[in-house]
Backbone as a ProteinNet text record, in pm:
[ID]
protein_1_A
[PRIMARY]
MFEAEELDCVFLETNLSISKQYHMVYECIPLPKEVGDMAPIYFKKAIMESDEEWAMNKKLINLGSKDVRKSVPKGLPYFSVDFGLQGGFAHVIENQYKFPRFFGKVLKYSAPVL
[TERTIARY]
-1541.3	-1656.4	-1703.9	-1609.7	-1648.6	-1694.1	-1631.7	-1671.6	-1813.6	-1857	-1994.3	-2094.2	-2054.2	-2138.8	-2113	-2027.1	-1983.5	-1922.2	-1834.8	-1763.6	-1613.4	-1542.3	-1396.9	-1357.6	-1229.6	-1189.5	-1051	-1027.6	-894.9	-853.1	-722.6	-665.8	-579.3	-610.8	-536.6	-455.3	-329.5	-243.2	-175.4	-193.9	-130.5	-47.9	80.2	172	235.7	196.6	249	327.8	426.9	505.4	518.3	406.2	404.8	454.2	553.3	611	655.4	712	765.7	659.5	531.1	423.3	375.6	410.7	381.3	234.8	174.3	34.2	12.4	-40.1	-65.5	-212.2	-274.6	-413.8	-419.6	-491.5	-507.9	-657.5	-706.3	-849.4	-877	-988.8	-1036.6	-1168.2	-1174.7	-1293	-1353	-1477.7	-1544.2	-1591	-1580.4	-1621.1	-1695	-1784.8	-1842.2	-1731	-1747.3	-1643.2	-1598.7	-1693.3	-1655.9	-1572.7	-1598.8	-1517.4	-1382	-1382.7	-1258.1	-1163.7	-1219.3	-1136.6	-1066.9	-1130.1	-1074.2	-988.1	-993.4	-923	-772.9	-699.6	-556.1	-526.1	-609.7	-589	-609.2	-718.2	-746.3	-632.8	-590.2	-488	-352.9	-317	-188.9	-184.8	-292	-299.1	-296.1	-373	-380.3	-247.7	-179.7	-50.2	51.9	50.3	144.7	121.7	-2.9	-35.1	-31.1	-7.1	-15	116.8	106.9	222.7	301.6	428.4	515.2	545.9	564.8	596.7	734.8	832	967.9	992.5	1006	1020.1	1162.2	1206.5	1337.7	1330.9	1213	1193.9	1110.3	1113.6	1033.7	885.9	811.8	671.5	583.2	597.8	512.6	599.7	575	646.8	550	579.8	494.5	527.5	430.1	456.1	452.3	366.3	358.9	346.7	448.1	446.1	537	588.8	678.6	600	662.2	604.4	636.4	540.9	561.1	677.5	699	806.3	944.8	954.5	1082.3	1099.7	991.5	995	1011.3	965.7	972.2	1089.3	1171.3	1282.7	1234.3	1305.4	1267.5	1258.4	1152.3	1135.1	1064.2	1033.4	965.9	815.2	735.2	590.1	551.8	445.2	405.1	255	205.4	69.4	82.1	5.5	6.3	-135.4	-156.6	-286	-262.6	-341.6	-340	-478.7	-483.6	-610.2	-646.3	-730.8	-769.3	-647.2	-630.4	-516.1	-398.6	-414.7	-306.6	-212.9	-109.7	-19.5	-83.2	-3.5	-56.9	52.7	32.8	127	158	273.5	311.2	365	360.5	407.3	470.2	594.2	659.9	606.4	555.1	497.1	610	629.3	737	704.8	580.8	540.8	412.8	426.8	312	210.7	248.5	155	63.1	107.3	27.3	-49.1	-8.7	-72.7	-211.4	-317.7	-454	-480	-538.8	-570.1	-677	-759.9	-868.3	-825.4	-697	-648.2	-686.4	-753.9	-789.7	-924.1	-994.3	-1124.4	-1224.5	-1327.6	-1427.5	-1562	-1630.6	-1765.4	-1867.5	-1945	-2057.8	-2055.7	-1966	-1955.2	-1938.3	-1867	-1831.3	-1682	-1627.7	-1483.8	-1415.2	-1293.8	-1224.5	-1202.2	-1214.4	-1185.7	-1036.9	-964.7	-819.3	-765.1
2209.8	2123.7	2093.1	2057.6	2025.4	2149	2262.9	2386.3	2424.9	2403.4	2434.8	2351.7	2232.3	2142.6	2159.4	2252.7	2274.3	2147.3	2086.4	1966.2	1991.3	1910.3	1907.1	1771.6	1748.8	1617.4	1580.8	1451.9	1400.1	1308.4	1307.6	1222.2	1117.5	990.9	881	811.5	784.4	712.9	598.8	478.5	361.4	294.6	275.9	214.7	93.8	-23.7	-148.6	-223.2	-297.5	-379.7	-520.2	-589.5	-725.6	-820.8	-901.4	-1001	-938.6	-820.8	-750.7	-712.3	-722.6	-676.8	-543.3	-436.5	-303.6	-268.6	-210	-174.4	-42.6	56.5	187.5	222.1	270.6	311.5	457.4	539.4	681.7	708.1	759.7	781.9	924.3	978	1108.2	1083	1124.4	1098.8	1231.4	1261.6	1385	1372.5	1482.3	1486.6	1616.5	1617.1	1744.7	1832.8	1963.3	2057.9	2030.7	2006.2	1987.4	1861.1	1756.5	1634.2	1658.3	1729.7	1761.1	1844.9	1933.2	2016	1932.4	1824.4	1738.3	1625.5	1602.8	1490.4	1487.1	1600.9	1592.6	1537	1568.5	1519	1367.4	1320.1	1176.3	1099.4	1148.6	1076.9	1078	1189.7	1196.1	1093.6	1087.7	992.9	848.7	820.6	684.5	639.6	727.5	691.7	664.2	744.5	724.2	590.3	542	415.7	295.3	317.5	209.3	134.4	21.9	-56.2	-111.9	-130.5	-191.9	-94.3	-148.1	-63	0.4	-78.6	-27.6	-18.1	101.5	122.3	165.8	123.4	165.1	305.8	343	473.5	563.3	690.4	787.7	751.9	749.2	707.9	804	932.6	1034.1	1133.2	1146.7	1243.2	1354	1474.8	1590.3	1640.2	1632.9	1670.1	1821	1893.5	2037.8	2071.8	2132.1	2165.3	2072.3	1965.5	1872.2	1764.4	1705	1594.2	1463.7	1371.8	1245.3	1165.9	1174.7	1099.1	1148.3	1272.5	1326.1	1305.2	1268.6	1253.9	1109.8	1014.7	873	809.5	730.1	663.1	579.2	587.6	520.1	368.2	310.6	165.9	111.1	195.4	147.6	168.3	75.1	93.4	207.1	279.8	392.2	417.4	492.8	545.1	695.5	771.5	916.7	970	1082	1148.4	1297.9	1359.5	1504.3	1556.6	1674.1	1732.9	1847.2	1818.5	1919.2	1969	2099.4	2158.3	2183.7	2147	2161.3	2042.4	2045.8	1930.9	1820.9	1723.8	1612.9	1537.7	1407.8	1321.7	1199.9	1141.3	1015.1	922.4	794.4	692.6	579.2	546.2	432.2	305.9	214.9	91.4	-8.1	-41.6	-132.2	-277.7	-319	-457.5	-453.3	-467.3	-452.6	-566.1	-675.8	-785.6	-758.2	-677.3	-642.8	-511.3	-428.4	-298.5	-318.1	-266.6	-290.2	-219.4	-290.4	-234.6	-126.2	-129.4	-32.4	92.3	104	215.6	349.5	433.8	566.9	578.9	469.6	477.2	544.8	601.8	676.3	606	594.7	539.2	652	656.2	747.3	871.3	961.9	1092.9	1083.3	988.3	980.9	996.7	975.5	985.6	876.7	901.5	800.8	671.9	560.5	430.6	408.7	418.2	409.8	293.6
-4252.2	-4254.6	-4111.7	-4022.7	-3885.8	-3809.1	-3834	-3764.8	-3797.2	-3920.4	-3959	-3878.7	-3840.1	-3759.6	-3609.5	-3572.2	-3433.2	-3373.7	-3452.7	-3409.8	-3410.5	-3336	-3335.7	-3394.6	-3416.2	-3466.6	-3415	-3409	-3377.1	-3491.4	-3519.3	-3622.2	-3553.9	-3575.1	-3514.8	-3622.5	-3591.8	-3685.3	-3609.9	-3658	-3599.1	-3707.2	-3679.3	-3775.3	-3708.5	-3752.8	-3696.6	-3802.3	-3758.9	-3852.2	-3794.8	-3791.9	-3739.2	-3847.2	-3814.5	-3905.7	-4037.5	-4030.7	-4148.1	-4251.4	-4215.6	-4302.6	-4246	-4310.9	-4258.6	-4282.6	-4179.8	-4188.2	-4114.7	-4185.2	-4126.3	-4143.8	-4036.9	-4040	-3995.7	-4072.8	-4040.7	-4036.2	-3924	-3906.8	-3860.9	-3903.6	-3857.8	-3785.3	-3659.5	-3578.3	-3533.6	-3574.1	-3530.1	-3385.3	-3312	-3171.4	-3144.4	-3046.3	-3002.9	-2945.6	-2953.8	-2908.3	-2764.8	-2673.2	-2532.3	-2512.2	-2587.9	-2578.8	-2645.9	-2757.9	-2828.4	-2744.6	-2661.1	-2573.4	-2466.5	-2422.9	-2318.8	-2375.7	-2505.7	-2568.6	-2538.8	-2544.5	-2513.8	-2374.9	-2277.6	-2140.7	-2136.6	-2199.2	-2203	-2270.9	-2386.6	-2461.8	-2391.1	-2330.8	-2259.7	-2147	-2068.7	-1957.8	-2008.7	-2112.6	-2165.2	-2225.6	-2295.9	-2354.9	-2246	-2140.8	-2030.4	-1960.9	-1961.3	-1894.8	-1988	-2116.5	-2213.9	-2228.3	-2297.4	-2340.9	-2223.1	-2240.4	-2140.6	-2026.3	-1907.5	-1792.1	-1807.8	-1851.3	-1870.9	-2020.9	-2069.9	-2213.4	-2248.4	-2365.7	-2415.4	-2475.1	-2525.4	-2588.3	-2499	-2528.7	-2455.3	-2469.8	-2358.2	-2361.1	-2437.9	-2413.3	-2474.4	-2549.6	-2678.2	-2760.8	-2794.7	-2750.5	-2778.8	-2918.7	-3008.1	-3146.5	-3168.1	-3096.7	-3114.9	-3261.8	-3318.2	-3461.2	-3541.7	-3477.2	-3546.1	-3618.3	-3717.7	-3792.2	-3720	-3718	-3648.3	-3707.9	-3837.5	-3901.3	-3861.8	-3816.5	-3769.2	-3619.1	-3550.6	-3405.3	-3358.7	-3438.5	-3403.1	-3477.2	-3408.2	-3476.3	-3594.6	-3702.9	-3827.6	-3809.3	-3864.4	-3862.2	-3740.1	-3641.1	-3521	-3533.1	-3479.6	-3480.8	-3385.7	-3418.9	-3335	-3344.5	-3247.2	-3245.5	-3231	-3308.3	-3289.6	-3297.6	-3232.4	-3232.5	-3251.4	-3338.5	-3359.2	-3328.6	-3269.9	-3228.1	-3322.1	-3419.3	-3518.1	-3592.2	-3596.2	-3665.4	-3571.5	-3444.3	-3346.9	-3357.6	-3279.5	-3270.9	-3189.8	-3153.1	-3074.8	-3004.7	-2990.7	-2921.1	-3007.1	-2982.9	-3045.7	-2937.9	-2966.4	-2872.7	-2952.7	-2921.6	-2985.1	-2918.6	-2998.2	-2945.6	-2920.2	-2794.4	-2754.5	-2788.3	-2760.2	-2787.1	-2869.3	-3000	-3088.4	-3075.9	-3012.2	-2991.7	-2872.7	-2778.5	-2661.4	-2677.9	-2772.6	-2790.7	-2852.1	-2786.2	-2836.4	-2969.4	-3062.1	-3195	-3187.5	-3083.8	-3069.4	-2990.9	-2959.1	-2877.3	-2940.8	-2864.1	-2909.7	-2976.8	-2996.4	-3062.6	-2969.2	-3026.3	-2949.9	-2961	-2849	-2849.3	-2857	-2956.7	-2977.3	-2888.6	-2918.5	-2852.1	-2700.9	-2656.3	-2514.7	-2504.3	-2387.2	-2369	-2451.2	-2501.2	-2581	-2502	-2570.8	-2511.4	-2526	-2415.5	-2422	-2344.1
[MASK]
++++++++++++++++++++++++++++++++++++++++++++++++++++++++++++++++++++++++++++++++++++++++++++++++++++++++++++++++++

């Protein structure tokens, strides 16, 4: 569907467990091809700069062909991004109260707001 429109897409998944109330959001965001090609660079940089300075878990998990549920420790909140049909990245959220809810959203075909 997106290829017919000459668009790319990213899939964002945010899984938070604030006060033992689990909440997961999965979004598909269409992008122009040129922005979609640059998206992995933007997200990698933003994930590396996000959250707490000193983390107990690995900051950036390269998903490649792995499933996010096998890559992130069970029960921990996380953010993940997949680029079309390729793999993507995941990030264990250390402090879910400080992690921005809008992380990874895109403003009208511009660079992602990270």
